[in-house]
Coordinates of N, CA and C in Angstrom, one line a residue:
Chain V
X1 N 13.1 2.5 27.3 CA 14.2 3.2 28.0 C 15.3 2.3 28.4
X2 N 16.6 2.6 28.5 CA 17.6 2.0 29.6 C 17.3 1.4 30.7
X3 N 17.8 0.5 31.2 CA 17.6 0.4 32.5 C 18.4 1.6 33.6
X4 N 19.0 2.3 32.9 CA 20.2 3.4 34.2 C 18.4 4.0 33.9
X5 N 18.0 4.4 32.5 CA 16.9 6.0 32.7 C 15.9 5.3 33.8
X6 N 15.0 4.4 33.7 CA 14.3 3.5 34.6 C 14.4 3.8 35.8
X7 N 15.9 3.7 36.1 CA 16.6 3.6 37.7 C 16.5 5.1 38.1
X8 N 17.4 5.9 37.1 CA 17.7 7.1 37.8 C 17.0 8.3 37.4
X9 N 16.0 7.8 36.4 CA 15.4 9.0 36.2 C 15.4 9.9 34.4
X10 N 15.2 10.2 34.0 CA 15.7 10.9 32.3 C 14.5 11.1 31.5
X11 N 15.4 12.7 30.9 CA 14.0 13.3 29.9 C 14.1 12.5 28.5
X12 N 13.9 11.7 28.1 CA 13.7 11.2 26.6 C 12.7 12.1 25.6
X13 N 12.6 11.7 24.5 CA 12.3 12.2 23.7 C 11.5 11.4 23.1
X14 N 10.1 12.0 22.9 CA 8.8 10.6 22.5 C 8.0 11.3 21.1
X15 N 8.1 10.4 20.2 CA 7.1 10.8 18.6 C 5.2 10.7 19.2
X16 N 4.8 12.0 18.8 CA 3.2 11.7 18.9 C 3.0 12.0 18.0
X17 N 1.3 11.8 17.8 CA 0.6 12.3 16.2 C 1.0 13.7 15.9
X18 N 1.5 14.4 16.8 CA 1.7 16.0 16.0 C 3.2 16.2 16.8
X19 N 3.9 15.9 16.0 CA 5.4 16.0 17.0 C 6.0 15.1 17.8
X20 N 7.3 16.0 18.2 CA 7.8 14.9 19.1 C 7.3 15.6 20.7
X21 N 7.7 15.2 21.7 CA 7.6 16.1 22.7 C 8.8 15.5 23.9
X22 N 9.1 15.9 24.7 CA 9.8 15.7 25.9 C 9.3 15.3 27.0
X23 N 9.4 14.1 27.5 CA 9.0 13.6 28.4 C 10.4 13.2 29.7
X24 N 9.2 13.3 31.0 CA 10.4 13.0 31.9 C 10.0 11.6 32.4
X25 N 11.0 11.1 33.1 CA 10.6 9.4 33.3 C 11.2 9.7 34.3
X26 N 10.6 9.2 35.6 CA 10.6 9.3 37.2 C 11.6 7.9 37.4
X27 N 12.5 8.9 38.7 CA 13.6 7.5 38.9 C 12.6 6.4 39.9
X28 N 12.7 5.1 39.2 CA 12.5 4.0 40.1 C 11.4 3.8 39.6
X29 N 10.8 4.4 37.7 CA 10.5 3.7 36.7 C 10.5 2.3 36.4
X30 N 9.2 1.7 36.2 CA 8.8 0.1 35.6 C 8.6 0.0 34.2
X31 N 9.1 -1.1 33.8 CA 8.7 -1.9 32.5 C 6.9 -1.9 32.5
X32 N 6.6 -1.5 31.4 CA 4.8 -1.7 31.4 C 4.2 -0.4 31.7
X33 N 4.7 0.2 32.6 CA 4.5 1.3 33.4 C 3.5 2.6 32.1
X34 N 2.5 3.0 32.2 CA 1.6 3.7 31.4 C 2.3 5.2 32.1
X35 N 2.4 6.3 30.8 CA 2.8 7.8 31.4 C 1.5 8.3 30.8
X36 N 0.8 9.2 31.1 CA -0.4 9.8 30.1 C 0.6 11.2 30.0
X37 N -0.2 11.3 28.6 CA 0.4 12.8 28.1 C -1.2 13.3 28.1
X38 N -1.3 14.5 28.7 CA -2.6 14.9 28.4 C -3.1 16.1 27.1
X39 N -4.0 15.9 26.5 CA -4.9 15.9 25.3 C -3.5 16.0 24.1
X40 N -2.9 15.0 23.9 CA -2.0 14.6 22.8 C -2.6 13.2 22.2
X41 N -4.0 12.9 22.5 CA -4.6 11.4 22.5 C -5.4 12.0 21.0
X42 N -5.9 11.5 20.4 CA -6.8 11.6 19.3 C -7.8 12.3 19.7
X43 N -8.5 13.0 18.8 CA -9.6 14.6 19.0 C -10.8 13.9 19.3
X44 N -11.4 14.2 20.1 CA -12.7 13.7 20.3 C -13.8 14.7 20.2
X45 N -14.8 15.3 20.8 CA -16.2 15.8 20.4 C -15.6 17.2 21.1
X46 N -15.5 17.3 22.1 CA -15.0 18.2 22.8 C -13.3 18.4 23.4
X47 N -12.4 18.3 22.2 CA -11.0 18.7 22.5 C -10.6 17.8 22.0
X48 N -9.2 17.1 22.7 CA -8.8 15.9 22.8 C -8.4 14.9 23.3
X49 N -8.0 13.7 23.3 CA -8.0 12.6 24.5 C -6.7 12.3 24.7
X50 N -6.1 11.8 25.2 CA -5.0 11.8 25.9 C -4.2 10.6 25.6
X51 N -3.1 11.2 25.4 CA -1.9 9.8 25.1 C -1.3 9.0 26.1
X52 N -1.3 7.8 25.9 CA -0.6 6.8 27.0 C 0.5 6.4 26.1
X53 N 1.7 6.8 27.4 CA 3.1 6.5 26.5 C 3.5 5.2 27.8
X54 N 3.7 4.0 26.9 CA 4.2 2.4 27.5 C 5.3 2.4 27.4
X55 N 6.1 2.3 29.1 CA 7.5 2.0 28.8 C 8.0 0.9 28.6
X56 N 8.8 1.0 28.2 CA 9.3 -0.7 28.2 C 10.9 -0.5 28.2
X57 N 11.8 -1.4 28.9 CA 12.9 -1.2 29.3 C 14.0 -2.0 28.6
X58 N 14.4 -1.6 27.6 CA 15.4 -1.8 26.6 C 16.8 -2.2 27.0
X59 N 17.4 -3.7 27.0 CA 18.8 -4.1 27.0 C 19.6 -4.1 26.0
X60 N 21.1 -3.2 26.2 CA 22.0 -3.0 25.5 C 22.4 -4.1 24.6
X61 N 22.8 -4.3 23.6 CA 23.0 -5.1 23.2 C 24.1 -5.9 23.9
X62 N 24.6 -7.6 23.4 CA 25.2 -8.0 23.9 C 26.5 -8.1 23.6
X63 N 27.0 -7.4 24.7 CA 28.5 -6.8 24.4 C 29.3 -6.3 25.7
X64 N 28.9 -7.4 26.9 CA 29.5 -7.2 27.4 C 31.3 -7.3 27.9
X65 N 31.5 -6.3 28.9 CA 33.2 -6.3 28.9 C 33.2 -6.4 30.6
X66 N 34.7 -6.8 30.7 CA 34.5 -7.3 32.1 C 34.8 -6.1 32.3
X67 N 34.4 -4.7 32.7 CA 33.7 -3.9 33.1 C 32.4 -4.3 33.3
X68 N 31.6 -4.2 32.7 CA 30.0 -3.7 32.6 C 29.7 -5.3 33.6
X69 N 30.7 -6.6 33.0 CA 30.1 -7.5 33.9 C 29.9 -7.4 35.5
X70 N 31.3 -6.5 35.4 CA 31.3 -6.2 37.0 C 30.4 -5.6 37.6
X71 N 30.1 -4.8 37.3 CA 28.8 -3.4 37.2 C 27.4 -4.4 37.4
X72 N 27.2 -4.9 36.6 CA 26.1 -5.9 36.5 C 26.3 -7.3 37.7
X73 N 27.2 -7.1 38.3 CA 27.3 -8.0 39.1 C 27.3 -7.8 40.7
X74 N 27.6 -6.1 40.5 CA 27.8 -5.4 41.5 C 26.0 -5.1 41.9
X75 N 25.3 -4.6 41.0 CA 24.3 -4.3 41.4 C 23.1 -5.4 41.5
X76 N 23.5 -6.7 40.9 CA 23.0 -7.7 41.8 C 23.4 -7.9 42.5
X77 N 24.8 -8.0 43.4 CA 24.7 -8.2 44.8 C 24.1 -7.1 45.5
X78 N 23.8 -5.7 45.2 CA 23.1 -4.7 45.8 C 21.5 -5.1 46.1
X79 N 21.2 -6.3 45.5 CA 19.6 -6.2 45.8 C 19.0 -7.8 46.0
X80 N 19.7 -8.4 47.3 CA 19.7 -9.7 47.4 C 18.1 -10.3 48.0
X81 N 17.2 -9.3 47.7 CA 16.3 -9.6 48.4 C 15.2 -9.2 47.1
X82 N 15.6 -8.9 45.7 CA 14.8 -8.6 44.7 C 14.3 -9.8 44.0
X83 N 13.1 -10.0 43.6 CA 12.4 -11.1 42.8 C 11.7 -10.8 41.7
X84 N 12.3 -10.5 40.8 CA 12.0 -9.8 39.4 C 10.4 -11.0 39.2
X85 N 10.1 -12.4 39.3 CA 9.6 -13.3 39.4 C 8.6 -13.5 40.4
X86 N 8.2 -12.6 41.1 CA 7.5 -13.0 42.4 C 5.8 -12.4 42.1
X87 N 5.7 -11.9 41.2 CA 4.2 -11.5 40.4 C 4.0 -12.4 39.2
X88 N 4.4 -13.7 38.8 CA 4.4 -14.4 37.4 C 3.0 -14.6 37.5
X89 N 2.8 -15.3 36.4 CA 1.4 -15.5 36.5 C 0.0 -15.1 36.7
X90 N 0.8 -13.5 37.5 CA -0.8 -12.3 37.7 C -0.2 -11.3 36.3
X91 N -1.4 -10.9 36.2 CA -1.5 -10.2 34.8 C -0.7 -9.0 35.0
X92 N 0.4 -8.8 33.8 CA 1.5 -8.1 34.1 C 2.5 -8.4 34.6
X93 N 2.5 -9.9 34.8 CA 4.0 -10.4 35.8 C 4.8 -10.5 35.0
X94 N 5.7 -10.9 36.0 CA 7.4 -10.6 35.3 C 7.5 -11.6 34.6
X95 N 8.7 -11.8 34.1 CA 9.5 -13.4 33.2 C 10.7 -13.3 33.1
Chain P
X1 N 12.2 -11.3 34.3 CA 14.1 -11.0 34.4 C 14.8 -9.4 35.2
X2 N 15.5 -9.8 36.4 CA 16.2 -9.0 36.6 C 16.9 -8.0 35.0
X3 N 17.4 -6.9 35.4 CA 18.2 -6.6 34.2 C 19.5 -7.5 34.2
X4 N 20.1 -7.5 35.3 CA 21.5 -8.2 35.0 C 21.4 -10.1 35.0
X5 N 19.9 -10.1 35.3 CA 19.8 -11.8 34.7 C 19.3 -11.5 33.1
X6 N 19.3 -10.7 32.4 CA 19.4 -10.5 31.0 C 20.5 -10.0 30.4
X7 N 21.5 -9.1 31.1 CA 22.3 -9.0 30.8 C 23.8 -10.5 30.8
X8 N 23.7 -10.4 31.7 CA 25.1 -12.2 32.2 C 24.0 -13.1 32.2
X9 N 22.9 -13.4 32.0 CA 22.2 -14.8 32.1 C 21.8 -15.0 33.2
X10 N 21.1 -16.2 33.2 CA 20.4 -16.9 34.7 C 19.9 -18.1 34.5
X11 N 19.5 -18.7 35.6 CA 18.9 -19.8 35.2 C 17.4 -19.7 36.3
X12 N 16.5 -19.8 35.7 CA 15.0 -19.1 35.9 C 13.9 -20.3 36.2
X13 N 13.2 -20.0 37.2 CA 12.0 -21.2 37.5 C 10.7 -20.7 36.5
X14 N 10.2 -21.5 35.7 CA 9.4 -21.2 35.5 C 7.4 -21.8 35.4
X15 N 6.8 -21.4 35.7 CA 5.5 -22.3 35.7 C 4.9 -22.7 34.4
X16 N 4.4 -23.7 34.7 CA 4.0 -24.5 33.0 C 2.9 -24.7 33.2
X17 N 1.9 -25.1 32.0 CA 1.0 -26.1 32.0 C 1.0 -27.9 33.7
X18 N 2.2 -28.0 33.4 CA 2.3 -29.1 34.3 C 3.5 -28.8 35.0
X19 N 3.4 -28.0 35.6 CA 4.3 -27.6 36.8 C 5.9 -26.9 36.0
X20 N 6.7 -26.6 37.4 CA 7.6 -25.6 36.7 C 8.5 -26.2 36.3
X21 N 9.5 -25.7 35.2 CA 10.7 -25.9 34.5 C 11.7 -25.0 35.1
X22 N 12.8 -25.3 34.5 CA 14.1 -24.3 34.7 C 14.6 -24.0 33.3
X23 N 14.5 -23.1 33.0 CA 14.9 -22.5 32.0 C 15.9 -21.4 31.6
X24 N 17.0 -21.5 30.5 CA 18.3 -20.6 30.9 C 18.1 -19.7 30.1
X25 N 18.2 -18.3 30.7 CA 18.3 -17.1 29.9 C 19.9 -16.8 29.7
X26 N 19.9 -16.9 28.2 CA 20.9 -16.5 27.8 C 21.8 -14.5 27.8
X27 N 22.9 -14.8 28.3 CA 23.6 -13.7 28.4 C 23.4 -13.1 26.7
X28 N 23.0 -11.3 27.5 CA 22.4 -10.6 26.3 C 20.6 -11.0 25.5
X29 N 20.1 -11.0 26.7 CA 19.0 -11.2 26.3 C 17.9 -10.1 26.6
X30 N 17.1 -10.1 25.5 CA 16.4 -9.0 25.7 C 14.8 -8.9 26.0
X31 N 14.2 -7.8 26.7 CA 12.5 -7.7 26.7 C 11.6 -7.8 25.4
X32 N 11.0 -8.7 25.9 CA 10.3 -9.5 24.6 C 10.8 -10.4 24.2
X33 N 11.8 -10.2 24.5 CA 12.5 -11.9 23.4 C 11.5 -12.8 23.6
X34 N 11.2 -14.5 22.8 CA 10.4 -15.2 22.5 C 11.2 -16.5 23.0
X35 N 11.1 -17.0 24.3 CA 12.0 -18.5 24.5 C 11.0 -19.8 24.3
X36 N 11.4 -20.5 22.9 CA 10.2 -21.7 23.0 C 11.2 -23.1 23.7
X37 N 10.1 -23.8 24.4 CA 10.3 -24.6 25.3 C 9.3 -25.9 24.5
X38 N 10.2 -26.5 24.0 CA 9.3 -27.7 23.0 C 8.3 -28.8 23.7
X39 N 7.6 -29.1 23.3 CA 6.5 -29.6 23.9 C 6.0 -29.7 25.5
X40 N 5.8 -28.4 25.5 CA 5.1 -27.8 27.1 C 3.9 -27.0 26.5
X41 N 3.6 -27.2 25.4 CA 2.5 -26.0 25.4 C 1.3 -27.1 25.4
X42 N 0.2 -27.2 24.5 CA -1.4 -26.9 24.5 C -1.3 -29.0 23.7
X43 N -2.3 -29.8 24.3 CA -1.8 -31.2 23.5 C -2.4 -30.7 22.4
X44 N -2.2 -31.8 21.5 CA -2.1 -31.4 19.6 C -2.8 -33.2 19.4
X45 N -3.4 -33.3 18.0 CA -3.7 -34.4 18.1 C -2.2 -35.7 17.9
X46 N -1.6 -34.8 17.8 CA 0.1 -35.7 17.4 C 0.8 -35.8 18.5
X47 N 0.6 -34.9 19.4 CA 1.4 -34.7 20.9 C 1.2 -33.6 21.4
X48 N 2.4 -32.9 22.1 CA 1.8 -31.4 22.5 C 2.6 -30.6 22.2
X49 N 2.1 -29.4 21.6 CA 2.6 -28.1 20.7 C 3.6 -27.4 21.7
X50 N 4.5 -26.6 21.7 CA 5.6 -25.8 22.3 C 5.0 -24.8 23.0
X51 N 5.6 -24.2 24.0 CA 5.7 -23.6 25.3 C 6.2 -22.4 24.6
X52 N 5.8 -21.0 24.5 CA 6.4 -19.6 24.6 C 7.1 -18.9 25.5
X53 N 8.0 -18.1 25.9 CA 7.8 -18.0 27.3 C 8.8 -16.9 26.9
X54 N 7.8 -15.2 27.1 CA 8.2 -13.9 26.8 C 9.2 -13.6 27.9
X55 N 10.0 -12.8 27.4 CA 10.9 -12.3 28.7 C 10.7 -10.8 28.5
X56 N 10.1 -9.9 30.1 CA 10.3 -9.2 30.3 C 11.5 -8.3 31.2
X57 N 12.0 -7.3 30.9 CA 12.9 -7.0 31.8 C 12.2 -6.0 33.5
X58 N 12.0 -6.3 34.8 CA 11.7 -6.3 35.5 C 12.0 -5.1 36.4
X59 N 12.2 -3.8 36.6 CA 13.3 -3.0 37.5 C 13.1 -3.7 39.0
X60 N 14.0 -3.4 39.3 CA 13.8 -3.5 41.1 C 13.1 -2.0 41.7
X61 N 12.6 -2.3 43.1 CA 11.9 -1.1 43.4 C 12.9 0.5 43.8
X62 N 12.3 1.5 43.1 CA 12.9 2.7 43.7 C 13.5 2.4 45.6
X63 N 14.5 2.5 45.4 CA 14.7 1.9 46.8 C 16.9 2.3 46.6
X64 N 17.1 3.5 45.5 CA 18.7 3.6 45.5 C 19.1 4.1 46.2
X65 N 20.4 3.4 46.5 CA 21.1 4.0 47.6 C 22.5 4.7 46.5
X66 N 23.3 5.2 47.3 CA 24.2 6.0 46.9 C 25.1 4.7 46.0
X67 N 25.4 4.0 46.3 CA 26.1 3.3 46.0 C 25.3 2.4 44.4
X68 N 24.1 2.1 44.6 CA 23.6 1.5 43.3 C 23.6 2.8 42.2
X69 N 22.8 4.0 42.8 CA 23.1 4.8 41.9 C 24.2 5.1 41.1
X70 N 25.1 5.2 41.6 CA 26.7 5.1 41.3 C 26.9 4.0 40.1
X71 N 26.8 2.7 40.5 CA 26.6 1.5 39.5 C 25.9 1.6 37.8
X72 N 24.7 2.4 38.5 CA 23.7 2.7 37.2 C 24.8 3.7 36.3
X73 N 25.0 4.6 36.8 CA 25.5 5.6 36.1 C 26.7 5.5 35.5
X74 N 27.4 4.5 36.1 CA 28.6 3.9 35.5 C 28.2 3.0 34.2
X75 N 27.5 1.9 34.7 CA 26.8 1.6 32.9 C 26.3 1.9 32.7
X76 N 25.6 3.5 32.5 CA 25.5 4.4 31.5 C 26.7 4.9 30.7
X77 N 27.7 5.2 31.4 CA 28.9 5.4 31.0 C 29.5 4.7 30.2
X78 N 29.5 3.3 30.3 CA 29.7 2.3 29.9 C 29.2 1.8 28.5
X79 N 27.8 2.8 28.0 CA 27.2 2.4 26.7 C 26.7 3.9 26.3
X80 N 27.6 4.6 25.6 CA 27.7 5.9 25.6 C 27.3 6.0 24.2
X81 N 26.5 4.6 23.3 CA 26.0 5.0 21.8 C 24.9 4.7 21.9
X82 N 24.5 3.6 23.3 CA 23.2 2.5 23.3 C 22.0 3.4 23.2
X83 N 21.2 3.7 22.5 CA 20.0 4.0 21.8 C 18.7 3.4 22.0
X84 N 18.4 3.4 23.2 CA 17.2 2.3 23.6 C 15.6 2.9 22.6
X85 N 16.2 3.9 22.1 CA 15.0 4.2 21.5 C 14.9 4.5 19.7
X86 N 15.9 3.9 19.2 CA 16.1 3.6 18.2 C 15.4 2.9 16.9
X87 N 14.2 2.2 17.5 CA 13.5 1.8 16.7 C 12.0 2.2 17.0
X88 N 12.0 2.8 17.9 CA 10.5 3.2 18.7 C 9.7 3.7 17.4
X89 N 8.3 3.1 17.2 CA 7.5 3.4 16.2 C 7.4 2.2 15.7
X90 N 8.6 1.7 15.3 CA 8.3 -0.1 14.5 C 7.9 -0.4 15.8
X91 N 7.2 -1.7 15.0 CA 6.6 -3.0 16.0 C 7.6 -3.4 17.2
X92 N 7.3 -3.6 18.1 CA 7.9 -4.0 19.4 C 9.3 -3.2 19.7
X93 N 9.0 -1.8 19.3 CA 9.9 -0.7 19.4 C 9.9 -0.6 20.7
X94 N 11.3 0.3 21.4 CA 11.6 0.5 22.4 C 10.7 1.6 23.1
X95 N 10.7 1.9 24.3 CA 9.9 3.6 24.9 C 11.1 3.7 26.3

């Protein structure tokens, strides 16, 4: 996903074994973050098992304009107390 | 990584085998990218092999105010073709 869908929220559109389907992504969404889709997982003995859709949070390519830098500069100064880095080293930490 | 320390860059602490480095994330960089850091990794019988060092993109916590929201939505606006899910399915595809 974006980082705005991540933040604010957005229904994307996800490929499974039988289709696509529509999913919604909760604002204030994480990188890594597991969604289960339930019985869209492979068939087991009794029905079937359930999909885990992994987000992962996709940067625009690099193209910035002094717009977007400003934007990007504005909402780091919005979050002067954020440490993308402060879980490193525990499993699943940041980088 | 913050998103906008992947978007404009940063300069990042990072922990090693032998304590931390500082390492520069280049403006426009993305989750998963692969930063090698030459001889910080594992010794080798010749010396010591190279340091990897994945970059993930990090959100900050649900915690928007009117104002960041605003920001997000503006670079959304701002990348009105970006396709974060354009490769989803290949290897180290987007979600």
């Amino acid at each position: 996903v974006a980082p705005w869908e991540a933040a604010l929220g957005a229904k994307v559109t996800v490929p499974t074994l039988d289709g696509k389907i529509s999913l919604s992504i909760q604002p204030g969404s994480q990188s890594g973050q597991r969604l289960r889709v339930k019985g869209r997982g492979l068939p087991t003995k009794t029905g079937r098992g359930d999909l885990y859709v992994i987000l992962k949070v996709v940067m625009p390519d690099k193209n910035e304009t002094e717009k977007t830098r400003d934007l990007w500069e504005n909402l780091q100064k919005q979050h002067p107390d954020f440490d993308p880095r402060a879980t490193i080293g525990s499993k699943g930490g940041g980088a």
